[in-house]
Amino acid sequence: MDLNAVRMFVAVGQAGSLSAAAVRLGIPLPTLSRRIRDLERQLKVQLLVRSVRGVKLTDAGARLYEHAGRGIETLLEAEQVVVNDQAHLKGRLRLSLPQTFEPWWDLLAAFQRRYPDIEIYLYSTERRLDLIEDGIDVALRVGAIVHEAMVARRVLSFRNILVASPQLVKRFGAPKHPEALHRLPCATWASRIDERARWELGGHAVEPKAVLSTNDYHHLRTRALSGDVVTELPPFLAAAAIREKRLVRLLPQYPLPEWSLNLLYPPHRHQSTLVRTYLDFCQSYLPKIVQACAV
């Protein structure tokens, strides 16, 4: 059954005539007449008796009007609830973030202070989720985007940096060339147990002797601060410790590769107000993210 045609039929029953219903719906009278005739042919029953004074419902039409009218009213109420929630920015936003991406925690806190009625569900993972299957509205992704069906909004780019504690540098000496890292204890980020670390340092590929591999940058930072290892860290996790001279930057003339940061979301013809508001807020907050990444 064509639900749009049923909605038009209910409007005719409410208005008492085809012409009045056409005006109320904002559609041409011939279009409305044709849609009602199509509905009658589909149901194989006459719904209206037409006359110069208007229309009268048949018995079948009266039964359809009674039941469909309640349903149409319920749908209109539901539509109004959704519109009102969107207008007042009330609802649930489902987000995915990489683990340990601390600047975005501050962004989310600022976002909810501005929009206190928006509830956020945050799934923090290094795993690349299927946004549709996992029900994620917007994901923050580091690196190349492989989801061709998704919309990607580039946010910024950054480079991880090599760091160590002053104590470790004093003990082993500061490396002058990437090859010198082979004589230093290193800790590396790895997404898999069997993954071998490889640092691309200004065109020099180095496979460091890793005494520790983990997918937790916070753990790497803790071990570097303890003076145990040389490691790579995102700039926002290293900046404060470098300013406080608890970490020193190694081999700055041999930079690690640049990573892009993107907001990823499914394409929707009618994107929700919540998603649009979140994307725009992220864009406005970017200067603070850039500042947090500055070393």
XYZ file of C-alpha atoms in Angstrom:
295
model
C 0.000 0.000 0.000
C 1.237 3.464 -0.924
C 1.466 5.178 2.466
C 1.789 8.609 0.892
C -1.455 8.037 -1.001
C -3.102 6.898 2.241
C -1.968 10.141 3.891
C -3.583 12.051 1.026
C -6.802 10.030 1.414
C -6.937 10.849 5.134
C -6.465 14.531 4.299
C -9.439 14.325 1.888
C -11.557 12.728 4.612
C -10.588 15.476 7.042
C -11.188 18.321 4.569
C -14.433 16.947 3.119
C -13.427 17.671 -0.479
C -10.636 16.993 -2.912
C -10.023 20.668 -3.647
C -9.752 21.636 0.024
C -7.397 18.713 0.686
C -5.225 19.704 -2.299
C -4.870 23.211 -0.883
C -4.044 21.843 2.580
C -1.415 19.454 1.170
C -0.022 22.010 -1.256
C -0.343 19.778 -4.325
C -2.297 20.180 -7.615
C -5.862 18.883 -7.575
C -5.335 16.577 -10.611
C -2.368 14.981 -8.844
C -4.420 14.344 -5.717
C -7.329 12.867 -7.724
C -4.968 10.579 -9.612
C -3.275 9.332 -6.426
C -6.643 8.531 -4.819
C -7.781 6.636 -7.935
C -4.492 4.709 -7.937
C -5.077 3.785 -4.283
C -8.596 2.559 -5.059
C -7.250 0.437 -7.924
C -4.541 -0.984 -5.669
C -7.054 -1.910 -2.957
C -9.687 -2.957 -5.542
C -12.399 -1.027 -3.709
C -14.095 2.366 -4.008
C -13.148 4.681 -1.135
C -14.902 7.928 -2.106
C -18.185 8.915 -3.721
C -17.546 12.149 -5.612
C -20.210 14.821 -6.157
C -20.404 18.535 -6.933
C -20.789 19.213 -3.201
C -17.635 17.330 -2.235
C -16.897 13.717 -1.390
C -18.448 11.113 0.842
C -16.661 8.108 2.257
C -17.922 4.670 1.268
C -18.170 1.996 3.981
C -14.733 0.703 2.963
C -13.419 4.272 2.892
C -14.791 4.964 6.376
C -13.040 1.885 7.779
C -9.748 2.831 6.124
C -10.110 6.427 7.335
C -10.748 5.302 10.931
C -7.699 3.059 11.130
C -5.321 4.973 8.879
C -6.188 8.296 10.491
C -4.932 7.091 13.873
C -1.735 5.812 12.278
C -1.103 9.028 10.337
C -1.661 11.077 13.498
C 0.848 8.918 15.392
C 3.430 9.304 12.602
C 2.973 13.078 12.562
C 3.454 13.192 16.333
C 6.614 11.097 16.000
C 7.885 13.391 13.253
C 7.291 16.420 15.459
C 9.164 14.804 18.346
C 12.168 14.171 16.096
C 12.052 17.727 14.724
C 11.804 19.197 18.217
C 14.703 17.059 19.495
C 16.835 18.149 16.574
C 15.904 21.802 17.092
C 16.810 21.630 20.778
C 19.890 19.457 20.114
C 18.745 16.630 22.287
C 19.621 13.027 21.576
C 22.407 10.455 21.441
C 25.620 10.806 19.452
C 27.660 7.633 18.863
C 31.364 8.286 18.321
C 34.535 6.284 17.788
C 38.015 7.567 18.714
C 41.513 6.117 18.667
C 42.801 5.175 22.075
C 44.887 7.769 23.962
C 43.860 10.665 21.694
C 43.732 13.068 24.635
C 43.047 16.383 22.823
C 39.726 14.991 21.634
C 38.698 14.256 25.232
C 38.903 17.985 25.927
C 36.953 18.699 22.736
C 34.144 16.352 23.796
C 33.992 17.901 27.253
C 33.701 21.381 25.709
C 31.055 20.103 23.257
C 28.874 18.724 26.059
C 29.250 21.879 28.119
C 27.791 23.782 25.172
C 25.129 21.142 24.400
C 24.306 19.516 27.773
C 21.270 17.592 26.448
C 23.337 15.603 23.945
C 24.310 12.189 25.308
C 27.566 10.797 23.912
C 28.424 7.131 23.565
C 32.170 6.861 22.976
C 33.837 3.704 21.715
C 37.616 3.978 21.994
C 39.519 1.477 19.889
C 42.374 1.056 17.426
C 40.219 -1.405 15.467
C 38.728 -0.075 12.255
C 35.008 -0.378 12.803
C 32.302 -0.801 10.215
C 30.414 2.411 10.929
C 27.118 1.144 9.540
C 27.239 -2.276 11.178
C 28.493 -0.929 14.513
C 26.070 1.992 14.554
C 28.701 4.752 14.736
C 27.680 8.275 13.687
C 31.186 9.751 13.368
C 34.625 8.161 13.757
C 37.958 9.913 14.202
C 40.549 8.075 12.126
C 44.320 8.355 11.879
C 45.960 7.402 8.600
C 44.747 6.554 5.120
C 41.003 6.215 4.578
C 40.067 2.906 2.990
C 36.276 3.206 3.349
C 35.387 4.531 -0.084
C 31.663 4.589 0.745
C 32.234 6.907 3.719
C 32.578 10.675 3.773
C 35.966 11.808 5.119
C 36.535 15.329 6.427
C 40.241 16.025 6.883
C 40.978 17.659 10.220
C 44.758 18.055 10.409
C 48.064 16.206 10.073
C 50.818 15.451 12.566
C 54.022 13.462 13.006
C 54.976 11.226 15.890
C 58.307 12.092 17.481
C 61.154 10.083 19.006
C 61.739 10.809 22.691
C 63.749 9.595 25.647
C 64.416 10.769 29.179
C 67.473 12.956 29.928
C 68.762 10.134 32.160
C 68.730 7.617 29.288
C 70.429 10.095 26.961
C 73.097 10.752 29.568
C 73.641 7.005 30.005
C 73.822 6.051 26.312
C 74.551 9.351 24.603
C 72.314 11.189 22.141
C 72.066 9.377 18.777
C 73.354 11.391 15.821
C 71.972 9.120 13.089
C 69.018 6.681 12.891
C 71.416 3.715 12.762
C 72.624 4.656 16.264
C 69.226 3.578 17.618
C 70.372 -0.064 17.366
C 72.491 0.401 20.482
C 69.609 1.862 22.522
C 66.728 0.055 24.254
C 63.581 0.914 22.321
C 59.845 0.459 22.803
C 57.497 0.489 19.829
C 53.816 0.798 19.073
C 52.311 -2.316 17.477
C 48.741 -3.251 16.630
C 49.465 -7.012 16.460
C 51.479 -9.394 18.609
C 53.590 -10.554 15.638
C 54.174 -7.070 14.217
C 57.806 -6.015 13.827
C 58.482 -2.340 14.344
C 59.911 -0.258 11.525
C 60.663 3.425 11.908
C 60.884 5.567 8.777
C 63.139 8.412 9.860
C 63.691 11.032 7.179
C 64.107 8.418 4.448
C 66.096 6.016 6.658
C 64.323 2.773 7.529
C 65.278 1.407 10.946
C 64.101 -1.750 12.684
C 64.841 -0.935 16.323
C 65.672 -3.527 18.920
C 62.343 -3.487 20.726
C 62.423 -4.541 24.360
C 58.702 -3.733 24.491
C 55.912 -3.534 21.912
C 52.386 -2.425 22.805
C 49.320 -0.755 21.311
C 49.126 1.627 24.295
C 50.885 4.976 23.864
C 50.309 5.829 27.524
C 52.377 2.786 28.487
C 55.118 3.850 26.077
C 55.157 7.339 27.568
C 55.394 5.960 31.106
C 58.380 3.770 30.210
C 60.094 6.658 28.437
C 59.581 8.932 31.452
C 61.045 6.217 33.681
C 64.248 6.304 31.650
C 63.858 2.765 30.352
C 63.427 3.233 26.594
C 63.492 5.359 23.490
C 60.054 5.442 21.914
C 57.822 7.274 19.467
C 54.885 9.297 20.784
C 52.168 11.430 19.253
C 53.167 15.063 19.810
C 50.234 15.805 22.119
C 51.406 13.056 24.494
C 54.986 14.299 24.525
C 54.665 18.099 24.407
C 54.142 18.775 28.134
C 56.957 16.443 29.221
C 59.326 18.052 26.690
C 58.470 21.541 27.954
C 59.074 20.328 31.513
C 62.391 18.740 30.396
C 61.280 15.301 31.550
C 61.685 14.087 27.959
C 63.985 15.200 25.172
C 63.344 14.938 21.466
C 65.730 12.716 19.480
C 66.812 13.039 15.854
C 64.486 15.946 14.964
C 66.337 16.289 11.639
C 65.035 12.815 10.704
C 61.237 13.181 11.009
C 58.815 10.286 11.180
C 56.073 10.081 8.502
C 53.146 12.452 8.528
C 49.748 11.113 9.589
C 46.423 12.583 8.510
C 43.501 12.873 10.900
C 40.000 12.560 9.468
C 36.422 12.622 10.677
C 34.640 9.737 8.979
C 30.876 9.359 8.716
C 28.303 7.580 6.520
C 26.805 9.620 3.677
C 23.222 10.610 4.373
C 20.984 12.699 2.184
C 19.399 14.146 5.318
C 22.207 14.289 7.836
C 21.039 14.684 11.417
C 21.375 18.045 13.114
C 23.383 16.392 15.887
C 26.020 15.110 13.449
C 26.231 18.427 11.593
C 26.570 20.316 14.871
C 29.320 17.979 16.082
C 31.272 18.265 12.813
C 31.036 22.062 12.861
C 32.090 22.182 16.525
C 35.140 20.025 15.775
C 36.126 22.416 13.004
C 35.826 25.441 15.315
C 37.861 23.693 18.043
C 40.745 22.820 15.712
C 43.100 25.637 16.761
C 43.212 24.171 20.278
C 43.954 20.703 18.865
C 46.765 22.137 16.748
C 48.167 23.898 19.807
C 48.095 20.624 21.765
C 50.085 18.942 18.973
C 52.755 21.646 18.920
C 56.153 20.560 20.282
